[in-house]
Amino acid sequence: MRKQQILVAARQVALRDGPDALTLAGIAAETGITKSAFYRYFRSKEEILAWLLMSESRTMAEDMRVALAGCRDLTEAAAAYVDLCVKRPLFCKLASDMGANLEQNISLEALIAIKQESARQLEDWCNVLLDLNIVTDKMKAVLFIRTAYVILAGLWPITNRSAIVREASEQAGLNHSFISFRDEFHQILTGYARGIA
């Protein structure tokens, strides 16, 4: 119960202040749990964020089923998935941080559990595509979901720059270098979907 309470509080803090501002002290203030009590459930902030990503991924699978319900093919599903991701910046941020940061800073035991949960969630996401007859080949569903995740994880950080990076780019006259996450993700993912369809 406490573990779930911590995750709920972490989500509230991350949505309000951004995941980068998430601290154990901030979560403690939300939950009333002492910092030392956190270590009974999570060994680090990164572990909390990794489990928060798993929670967000479960919600995404449920939302995908609704968002993709009217899609006739993988290209339409790709566009609907992009639109869904745009509405879920916390998911996008956590997904982009997973390989580069979160996985590197958690215990082996926690990483194994998270990898097992990720495998279950990949299965759930693939089942959405299969159940809705968007694809009929499971391997194609797996490839699409994995590729969408990799594109999202790579594209999110370069399209959602910090205020200081935006200011430096503006002062250097590089405003033209900014790209839209939605537009780029849509173009790349729908193009990929057409290619494997």
CSV table of C-alpha atoms in Angstrom, one decimal:
chain,number,residue,atom,x,y,z
A,1,MET,CA,0.0,0.0,0.0
A,2,ARG,CA,2.8,2.4,0.9
A,3,LYS,CA,4.6,1.7,-2.4
A,4,GLN,CA,1.5,2.7,-4.4
A,5,GLN,CA,1.0,5.8,-2.2
A,6,ILE,CA,4.6,6.9,-2.9
A,7,LEU,CA,4.0,6.3,-6.7
A,8,VAL,CA,0.8,8.3,-6.6
A,9,ALA,CA,2.5,11.2,-4.8
A,10,ALA,CA,5.5,11.0,-7.2
A,11,ARG,CA,3.1,11.3,-10.1
A,12,GLN,CA,1.4,14.3,-8.5
A,13,VAL,CA,4.7,16.1,-7.9
A,14,ALA,CA,6.1,15.2,-11.4
A,15,LEU,CA,2.9,16.5,-13.1
A,16,ARG,CA,2.9,19.7,-11.0
A,17,ASP,CA,6.7,20.5,-11.0
A,18,GLY,CA,8.1,18.2,-13.7
A,19,PRO,CA,10.0,14.9,-13.3
A,20,ASP,CA,13.4,16.7,-13.1
A,21,ALA,CA,12.2,18.6,-10.0
A,22,LEU,CA,11.1,15.3,-8.3
A,23,THR,CA,13.0,14.8,-5.0
A,24,LEU,CA,12.5,12.4,-2.2
A,25,ALA,CA,11.9,15.4,0.1
A,26,GLY,CA,9.1,16.6,-2.3
A,27,ILE,CA,7.5,13.2,-2.3
A,28,ALA,CA,7.8,13.0,1.5
A,29,ALA,CA,6.0,16.3,1.8
A,30,GLU,CA,3.2,14.9,-0.4
A,31,THR,CA,2.8,11.6,1.5
A,32,GLY,CA,3.9,12.4,5.0
A,33,ILE,CA,6.3,9.5,4.8
A,34,THR,CA,9.8,10.1,6.1
A,35,LYS,CA,12.7,10.0,3.7
A,36,SER,CA,14.2,7.0,5.5
A,37,ALA,CA,10.9,5.1,5.1
A,38,PHE,CA,11.2,5.5,1.3
A,39,TYR,CA,14.2,3.2,1.3
A,40,ARG,CA,12.1,0.3,2.5
A,41,TYR,CA,10.2,0.5,-0.8
A,42,PHE,CA,12.6,2.2,-3.3
A,43,ARG,CA,16.4,2.5,-3.2
A,44,SER,CA,16.6,5.7,-5.2
A,45,LYS,CA,14.7,8.5,-6.9
A,46,GLU,CA,15.5,6.8,-10.3
A,47,GLU,CA,13.8,3.6,-9.1
A,48,ILE,CA,10.7,5.6,-8.2
A,49,LEU,CA,10.7,7.2,-11.7
A,50,ALA,CA,11.2,3.8,-13.4
A,51,TRP,CA,8.2,2.4,-11.6
A,52,LEU,CA,6.3,5.6,-12.4
A,53,LEU,CA,7.1,5.0,-16.1
A,54,MET,CA,5.7,1.4,-15.7
A,55,SER,CA,2.5,2.9,-14.2
A,56,GLU,CA,2.2,5.5,-17.0
A,57,SER,CA,2.8,2.7,-19.5
A,58,ARG,CA,-0.2,0.7,-18.1
A,59,THR,CA,-2.4,3.7,-18.4
A,60,MET,CA,-1.1,4.3,-22.0
A,61,ALA,CA,-2.2,0.8,-23.0
A,62,GLU,CA,-5.7,1.4,-21.7
A,63,ASP,CA,-5.8,4.8,-23.5
A,64,MET,CA,-4.4,3.3,-26.7
A,65,ARG,CA,-7.3,0.8,-26.9
A,66,VAL,CA,-9.7,3.8,-26.9
A,67,ALA,CA,-7.6,6.1,-29.2
A,68,LEU,CA,-6.9,3.4,-31.8
A,69,ALA,CA,-10.4,1.9,-31.8
A,70,GLY,CA,-11.5,3.6,-35.0
A,71,CYS,CA,-8.2,3.1,-36.9
A,72,ARG,CA,-8.3,1.1,-40.1
A,73,ASP,CA,-4.6,0.5,-40.5
A,74,LEU,CA,-1.2,0.9,-38.9
A,75,THR,CA,-0.7,4.3,-40.4
A,76,GLU,CA,-3.8,5.7,-38.8
A,77,ALA,CA,-2.8,3.9,-35.6
A,78,ALA,CA,0.6,5.6,-35.7
A,79,ALA,CA,-1.1,9.0,-36.1
A,80,ALA,CA,-3.4,8.3,-33.2
A,81,TYR,CA,-0.5,7.0,-31.0
A,82,VAL,CA,1.4,10.2,-31.7
A,83,ASP,CA,-1.6,12.3,-30.7
A,84,LEU,CA,-1.9,10.3,-27.5
A,85,CYS,CA,1.8,10.7,-26.6
A,86,VAL,CA,1.5,14.5,-27.1
A,87,LYS,CA,-1.2,14.5,-24.4
A,88,ARG,CA,1.1,12.5,-22.1
A,89,PRO,CA,4.3,14.5,-21.6
A,90,LEU,CA,5.1,12.7,-18.3
A,91,PHE,CA,5.2,9.4,-20.1
A,92,CYS,CA,7.3,10.8,-22.9
A,93,LYS,CA,9.8,12.4,-20.5
A,94,LEU,CA,10.1,9.2,-18.4
A,95,ALA,CA,10.4,7.0,-21.6
A,96,SER,CA,13.2,9.3,-22.9
A,97,ASP,CA,15.1,9.1,-19.6
A,98,MET,CA,14.7,5.3,-19.1
A,99,GLY,CA,17.8,4.0,-21.0
A,100,ALA,CA,20.1,6.9,-20.5
A,101,ASN,CA,19.5,7.6,-16.8
A,102,LEU,CA,16.9,5.6,-14.9
A,103,GLU,CA,18.2,2.1,-15.8
A,104,GLN,CA,21.7,3.1,-15.0
A,105,ASN,CA,20.9,4.2,-11.4
A,106,ILE,CA,18.8,1.5,-9.9
A,107,SER,CA,19.6,-1.9,-8.3
A,108,LEU,CA,19.9,-5.0,-10.3
A,109,GLU,CA,16.9,-6.5,-8.5
A,110,ALA,CA,14.7,-3.5,-9.3
A,111,LEU,CA,16.0,-3.5,-12.9
A,112,ILE,CA,15.1,-7.2,-13.4
A,113,ALA,CA,11.6,-6.5,-12.0
A,114,ILE,CA,11.1,-3.5,-14.3
A,115,LYS,CA,12.4,-5.4,-17.4
A,116,GLN,CA,9.8,-8.2,-16.6
A,117,GLU,CA,7.1,-5.6,-16.2
A,118,SER,CA,8.2,-3.9,-19.5
A,119,ALA,CA,7.9,-7.3,-21.3
A,120,ARG,CA,4.3,-7.7,-19.9
A,121,GLN,CA,3.5,-4.2,-21.1
A,122,LEU,CA,4.9,-4.8,-24.5
A,123,GLU,CA,2.6,-7.8,-24.8
A,124,ASP,CA,-0.4,-5.6,-23.7
A,125,TRP,CA,0.4,-2.9,-26.2
A,126,CYS,CA,0.8,-5.5,-29.0
A,127,ASN,CA,-2.5,-7.1,-28.0
A,128,VAL,CA,-4.2,-3.7,-28.5
A,129,LEU,CA,-3.0,-3.7,-32.1
A,130,LEU,CA,-3.9,-7.3,-32.6
A,131,ASP,CA,-7.3,-7.2,-30.9
A,132,LEU,CA,-8.4,-4.2,-32.9
A,133,ASN,CA,-7.2,-5.9,-36.1
A,134,ILE,CA,-4.8,-3.1,-36.9
A,135,VAL,CA,-2.2,-5.7,-37.5
A,136,THR,CA,-2.6,-9.5,-37.7
A,137,ASP,CA,1.1,-10.5,-37.3
A,138,LYS,CA,2.4,-10.3,-33.8
A,139,MET,CA,6.0,-9.7,-34.9
A,140,LYS,CA,4.8,-6.7,-36.8
A,141,ALA,CA,3.0,-5.4,-33.7
A,142,VAL,CA,6.2,-5.9,-31.6
A,143,LEU,CA,8.4,-4.1,-34.2
A,144,PHE,CA,6.0,-1.2,-34.4
A,145,ILE,CA,5.7,-0.7,-30.7
A,146,ARG,CA,9.4,-1.0,-30.1
A,147,THR,CA,10.2,1.3,-33.0
A,148,ALA,CA,7.6,3.9,-31.8
A,149,TYR,CA,9.2,3.8,-28.3
A,150,VAL,CA,12.7,4.2,-29.6
A,151,ILE,CA,11.7,7.2,-31.8
A,152,LEU,CA,9.8,8.8,-28.9
A,153,ALA,CA,12.7,8.3,-26.5
A,154,GLY,CA,15.2,9.9,-29.0
A,155,LEU,CA,13.0,12.7,-30.3
A,156,TRP,CA,11.5,13.9,-26.9
A,157,PRO,CA,14.7,15.4,-25.5
A,158,ILE,CA,15.7,17.2,-28.7
A,159,THR,CA,12.3,18.8,-29.0
A,160,ASN,CA,11.6,19.7,-25.4
A,161,ARG,CA,14.7,21.7,-24.4
A,162,SER,CA,15.1,23.4,-21.1
A,163,ALA,CA,14.5,27.2,-20.8
A,164,ILE,CA,18.2,27.9,-20.7
A,165,VAL,CA,18.9,26.0,-24.0
A,166,ARG,CA,16.0,27.7,-25.7
A,167,GLU,CA,17.3,31.1,-24.5
A,168,ALA,CA,20.8,30.3,-25.7
A,169,SER,CA,19.5,29.2,-29.1
A,170,GLU,CA,17.5,32.4,-29.4
A,171,GLN,CA,20.4,34.6,-28.5
A,172,ALA,CA,22.6,32.6,-31.0
A,173,GLY,CA,20.1,33.2,-33.7
A,174,LEU,CA,19.2,29.5,-34.0
A,175,ASN,CA,15.4,29.6,-33.5
A,176,HIS,CA,15.1,27.8,-36.8
A,177,SER,CA,16.7,24.7,-35.2
A,178,PHE,CA,13.7,24.0,-33.0
A,179,ILE,CA,11.4,21.2,-34.2
A,180,SER,CA,8.0,20.2,-33.1
A,181,PHE,CA,7.8,16.9,-31.3
A,182,ARG,CA,4.3,16.2,-32.6
A,183,ASP,CA,5.1,17.1,-36.2
A,184,GLU,CA,8.4,15.2,-36.3
A,185,PHE,CA,7.1,12.2,-34.5
A,186,HIS,CA,4.0,12.0,-36.7
A,187,GLN,CA,6.1,12.2,-39.9
A,188,ILE,CA,8.6,9.6,-38.8
A,189,LEU,CA,6.2,7.1,-37.2
A,190,THR,CA,3.5,7.3,-39.9
A,191,GLY,CA,6.2,6.9,-42.6
A,192,TYR,CA,7.6,3.8,-40.7
A,193,ALA,CA,4.1,2.4,-40.4
A,194,ARG,CA,3.4,2.8,-44.1
A,195,GLY,CA,6.8,1.0,-44.8
A,196,ILE,CA,6.0,-2.1,-42.7
A,197,ALA,CA,2.3,-2.3,-43.5
